[in-house]
mmCIF file of C-alpha atoms in Angstrom:
data_model
loop_
_atom_site.group_PDB
_atom_site.id
_atom_site.type_symbol
_atom_site.label_atom_id
_atom_site.label_comp_id
_atom_site.label_asym_id
_atom_site.label_seq_id
_atom_site.Cartn_x
_atom_site.Cartn_y
_atom_site.Cartn_z
ATOM 1 C CA VAL A 1 24.264 -7.513 0.317
ATOM 2 C CA LEU A 2 21.640 -9.913 -0.981
ATOM 3 C CA VAL A 3 18.222 -8.317 -1.675
ATOM 4 C CA SER A 4 15.254 -10.624 -1.984
ATOM 5 C CA MET A 5 11.772 -9.622 -3.088
ATOM 6 C CA ALA A 6 10.445 -13.094 -3.464
ATOM 7 C CA ALA A 7 7.013 -13.261 -1.863
ATOM 8 C CA GLY A 8 6.583 -16.038 0.648
ATOM 9 C CA ILE A 9 10.331 -16.739 0.918
ATOM 10 C CA THR A 10 11.334 -15.992 4.451
ATOM 11 C CA MET A 11 14.565 -14.374 5.580
ATOM 12 C CA GLN A 12 15.649 -17.665 7.060
ATOM 13 C CA THR A 13 15.184 -19.431 3.678
ATOM 14 C CA VAL A 14 17.380 -16.781 2.027
ATOM 15 C CA LEU A 15 19.981 -17.032 4.770
ATOM 16 C CA ASP A 16 20.056 -20.837 4.579
ATOM 17 C CA ALA A 17 20.383 -20.757 0.744
ATOM 18 C CA SER A 18 23.233 -18.186 0.918
ATOM 19 C CA GLY A 19 25.175 -20.070 3.651
ATOM 20 C CA GLY A 20 24.005 -17.663 6.330
ATOM 21 C CA ASP A 21 27.028 -15.326 6.202
ATOM 22 C CA TYR A 22 25.731 -12.627 3.822
ATOM 23 C CA PRO A 23 23.954 -9.482 4.777
ATOM 24 C CA VAL A 24 20.319 -9.794 3.547
ATOM 25 C CA ILE A 25 17.593 -7.320 2.990
ATOM 26 C CA ARG A 26 14.109 -8.707 2.225
ATOM 27 C CA ILE A 27 11.852 -6.292 0.489
ATOM 28 C CA MET A 28 8.166 -6.175 -0.486
ATOM 29 C CA PRO A 29 7.626 -3.357 -2.960
ATOM 30 C CA ASN A 30 4.447 -2.407 -4.762
ATOM 31 C CA THR A 31 3.688 -1.388 -8.328
ATOM 32 C CA PRO A 32 3.723 2.393 -7.682
ATOM 33 C CA VAL A 33 7.547 2.149 -7.316
ATOM 34 C CA ALA A 34 7.442 2.367 -11.172
ATOM 35 C CA VAL A 35 6.535 6.071 -10.836
ATOM 36 C CA GLY A 36 8.436 6.865 -7.612
ATOM 37 C CA GLY A 37 5.290 6.567 -5.424
ATOM 38 C CA GLY A 38 5.809 3.165 -4.052
ATOM 39 C CA MET A 39 5.724 1.827 -0.458
ATOM 40 C CA VAL A 40 8.579 -0.587 0.042
ATOM 41 C CA LEU A 41 8.602 -2.662 3.227
ATOM 42 C CA TYR A 42 11.859 -4.241 4.241
ATOM 43 C CA THR A 43 13.536 -6.273 6.929
ATOM 44 C CA THR A 44 17.177 -7.082 7.458
ATOM 45 C CA ALA A 45 19.539 -9.724 8.719
ATOM 46 C CA ASN A 46 23.322 -9.622 9.191
ATOM 47 C CA THR A 47 23.449 -5.984 7.980
ATOM 48 C CA ASN A 48 25.112 -2.990 9.437
ATOM 49 C CA GLU A 49 23.873 0.554 9.455
ATOM 50 C CA SER A 50 25.965 1.645 6.449
ATOM 51 C CA GLU A 51 24.764 -1.238 4.292
ATOM 52 C CA VAL A 52 21.122 -0.375 5.000
ATOM 53 C CA GLU A 53 21.776 3.333 4.394
ATOM 54 C CA CYS A 54 23.482 2.474 1.042
ATOM 55 C CA PHE A 55 20.508 0.331 0.040
ATOM 56 C CA LEU A 56 18.052 3.123 0.960
ATOM 57 C CA ASP A 57 20.065 5.733 -0.960
ATOM 58 C CA ILE A 58 20.160 3.525 -4.091
ATOM 59 C CA MET A 59 16.504 2.783 -3.928
ATOM 60 C CA ALA A 60 15.282 6.221 -2.756
ATOM 61 C CA LYS A 61 13.569 7.086 -6.066
ATOM 62 C CA ALA A 62 11.178 4.173 -5.629
ATOM 63 C CA GLY A 63 9.104 5.927 -2.949
ATOM 64 C CA ARG A 64 8.756 5.521 0.811
ATOM 65 C CA PHE A 65 10.444 2.822 2.844
ATOM 66 C CA ASP A 66 9.610 1.325 6.159
ATOM 67 C CA CYS A 67 11.575 -1.337 8.095
ATOM 68 C CA LEU A 68 9.357 -3.914 9.743
ATOM 69 C CA PRO A 69 10.025 -6.968 11.809
ATOM 70 C CA GLU A 70 9.772 -9.945 9.458
ATOM 71 C CA LYS A 71 6.663 -11.254 11.253
ATOM 72 C CA LEU A 72 4.791 -8.121 10.077
ATOM 73 C CA ILE A 73 6.017 -8.098 6.428
ATOM 74 C CA ASP A 74 3.112 -10.312 5.177
ATOM 75 C CA ALA A 75 0.566 -8.124 6.936
ATOM 76 C CA GLY A 76 2.194 -4.963 5.586
ATOM 77 C CA ALA A 77 2.388 -6.484 2.072
ATOM 78 C CA SER A 78 -1.329 -7.344 2.232
ATOM 79 C CA VAL A 79 -2.069 -3.600 2.586
ATOM 80 C CA ALA A 80 0.765 -1.922 0.608
ATOM 81 C CA GLY A 81 1.495 -4.675 -1.900
ATOM 82 C CA CYS A 82 -2.049 -5.797 -2.754
ATOM 83 C CA GLY A 83 -3.573 -2.360 -2.115
ATOM 84 C CA PRO A 84 -2.782 -0.923 -5.534
ATOM 85 C CA ALA A 85 -5.064 -3.541 -7.154
ATOM 86 C CA PHE A 86 -7.800 -2.654 -4.660
ATOM 87 C CA VAL A 87 -7.350 1.056 -5.414
ATOM 88 C CA ASP A 88 -7.330 0.321 -9.187
ATOM 89 C CA LEU A 89 -10.700 -1.442 -8.778
ATOM 90 C CA PHE A 90 -11.949 1.592 -6.848
ATOM 91 C CA VAL A 91 -10.787 4.052 -9.497
ATOM 92 C CA GLU A 92 -12.309 1.956 -12.248
ATOM 93 C CA ALA A 93 -15.602 1.747 -10.364
ATOM 94 C CA LEU A 94 -15.584 5.564 -9.758
ATOM 95 C CA ALA A 95 -14.974 6.120 -13.488
ATOM 96 C CA ASP A 96 -17.753 3.696 -14.401
ATOM 97 C CA GLY A 97 -20.100 5.722 -12.145
ATOM 98 C CA GLY A 98 -18.948 8.944 -13.911
ATOM 99 C CA VAL A 99 -19.597 7.310 -17.305
ATOM 100 C CA ALA A 100 -23.046 6.208 -16.122
ATOM 101 C CA CYS A 101 -23.711 9.884 -15.246
ATOM 102 C CA GLY A 102 -22.652 11.068 -18.712
ATOM 103 C CA LEU A 103 -18.858 11.829 -18.413
ATOM 104 C CA PRO A 104 -16.596 10.675 -21.201
ATOM 105 C CA ARG A 105 -14.472 7.649 -20.085
ATOM 106 C CA ALA A 106 -11.138 9.426 -20.318
ATOM 107 C CA GLN A 107 -12.237 12.323 -18.198
ATOM 108 C CA ALA A 108 -13.945 10.126 -15.660
ATOM 109 C CA MET A 109 -10.779 8.037 -15.275
ATOM 110 C CA GLU A 110 -8.576 11.147 -14.937
ATOM 111 C CA PHE A 111 -10.910 12.744 -12.353
ATOM 112 C CA ALA A 112 -10.988 9.490 -10.288
ATOM 113 C CA ALA A 113 -7.229 8.881 -10.447
ATOM 114 C CA GLN A 114 -6.306 12.447 -9.586
ATOM 115 C CA MET A 115 -8.783 12.492 -6.724
ATOM 116 C CA VAL A 116 -7.184 9.328 -5.262
ATOM 117 C CA ALA A 117 -3.707 10.719 -5.661
ATOM 118 C CA GLY A 118 -4.679 14.001 -4.027
ATOM 119 C CA SER A 119 -6.647 12.369 -1.241
ATOM 120 C CA ALA A 120 -3.677 10.082 -0.407
ATOM 121 C CA LYS A 121 -1.337 13.059 -0.399
ATOM 122 C CA LEU A 122 -3.754 14.971 1.923
ATOM 123 C CA ILE A 123 -3.847 12.023 4.386
ATOM 124 C CA LEU A 124 0.007 11.853 4.404
ATOM 125 C CA GLU A 125 0.706 15.509 4.624
ATOM 126 C CA SER A 126 -2.070 16.682 6.944
ATOM 127 C CA LYS A 127 -1.590 13.702 9.262
ATOM 128 C CA LYS A 128 -5.344 13.809 9.870
ATOM 129 C CA HIS A 129 -7.257 10.574 10.366
ATOM 130 C CA PRO A 130 -9.118 9.541 7.168
ATOM 131 C CA GLY A 131 -12.415 9.551 9.130
ATOM 132 C CA GLN A 132 -11.845 13.187 10.033
ATOM 133 C CA LEU A 133 -11.194 14.137 6.439
ATOM 134 C CA LYS A 134 -14.306 12.217 5.353
ATOM 135 C CA ASP A 135 -16.341 14.070 7.989
ATOM 136 C CA GLU A 136 -14.955 17.434 6.771
ATOM 137 C CA VAL A 137 -16.368 16.857 3.230
ATOM 138 C CA CYS A 138 -19.709 15.375 4.333
ATOM 139 C CA SER A 139 -22.121 18.330 4.695
ATOM 140 C CA PRO A 140 -25.266 17.560 6.699
ATOM 141 C CA GLY A 141 -27.897 16.281 4.269
ATOM 142 C CA GLY A 142 -25.413 16.777 1.390
ATOM 143 C CA THR A 143 -24.486 14.737 -1.607
ATOM 144 C CA THR A 144 -21.287 13.222 -0.213
ATOM 145 C CA ILE A 145 -22.872 11.757 2.922
ATOM 146 C CA GLN A 146 -25.509 10.146 0.701
ATOM 147 C CA GLY A 147 -22.727 8.535 -1.306
ATOM 148 C CA VAL A 148 -20.969 7.380 1.862
ATOM 149 C CA ARG A 149 -24.304 5.937 3.058
ATOM 150 C CA ALA A 150 -24.642 3.967 -0.213
ATOM 151 C CA LEU A 151 -21.080 2.621 0.226
ATOM 152 C CA GLU A 152 -21.749 1.571 3.749
ATOM 153 C CA LYS A 153 -24.992 -0.091 2.728
ATOM 154 C CA GLY A 154 -22.988 -2.105 0.234
ATOM 155 C CA GLY A 155 -20.468 -3.148 2.897
ATOM 156 C CA PHE A 156 -17.542 -1.119 1.449
ATOM 157 C CA ARG A 157 -15.380 -1.064 4.530
ATOM 158 C CA SER A 158 -16.018 -4.694 5.360
ATOM 159 C CA ALA A 159 -15.247 -5.726 1.806
ATOM 160 C CA VAL A 160 -11.912 -3.879 1.807
ATOM 161 C CA THR A 161 -11.027 -5.341 5.253
ATOM 162 C CA GLU A 162 -11.855 -8.792 4.105
ATOM 163 C CA ALA A 163 -9.772 -8.347 0.939
ATOM 164 C CA VAL A 164 -6.655 -7.462 3.034
ATOM 165 C CA ILE A 165 -7.294 -10.476 5.379
ATOM 166 C CA ALA A 166 -7.741 -12.829 2.382
ATOM 167 C CA ALA A 167 -4.512 -11.626 0.895
ATOM 168 C CA TYR A 168 -2.746 -12.020 4.234
ATOM 169 C CA GLU A 169 -4.077 -15.533 4.763
ATOM 170 C CA LYS A 170 -3.003 -16.561 1.200
ATOM 171 C CA ASN A 171 0.622 -15.883 2.178
ATOM 172 C CA PHE A 172 0.548 -18.874 4.499
ATOM 173 C CA GLU A 173 -0.805 -21.378 1.969
#
């Protein structure tokens, strides 16, 4: 089984280069695979069920896996593959805000990183929509809703959406 994780190299290109007879799995992992928390997107060609199961067993410690049609790999990679950099920026910005409010840098970074890890786990395990979870922490007239208001005023959601679209469009250049 040939496994390719070359960005921008289509399954057809891999098949053509290999003579077209080999089973191929194209993967798009992300950096959290280094700590077993990755999201690995994959698509297959010329594979059977046991080959895919063997691949998933070997790679299981990397994190979660999702098989996508190849036409969606670039879209998925724009979220899961580029997303860690976007989250890293967010964590750094949260820590900067904490430092501006008087927290030592190391504590601000730990608080922000753990909060992101816990929030992600809550979304995955509760199966609640992130908007519902946001609403559950925003008390009327409270501090959190004021922070959300400031993020919305700054175009937070639009900026994140545009970052994903920009990454997706770059795949086709």
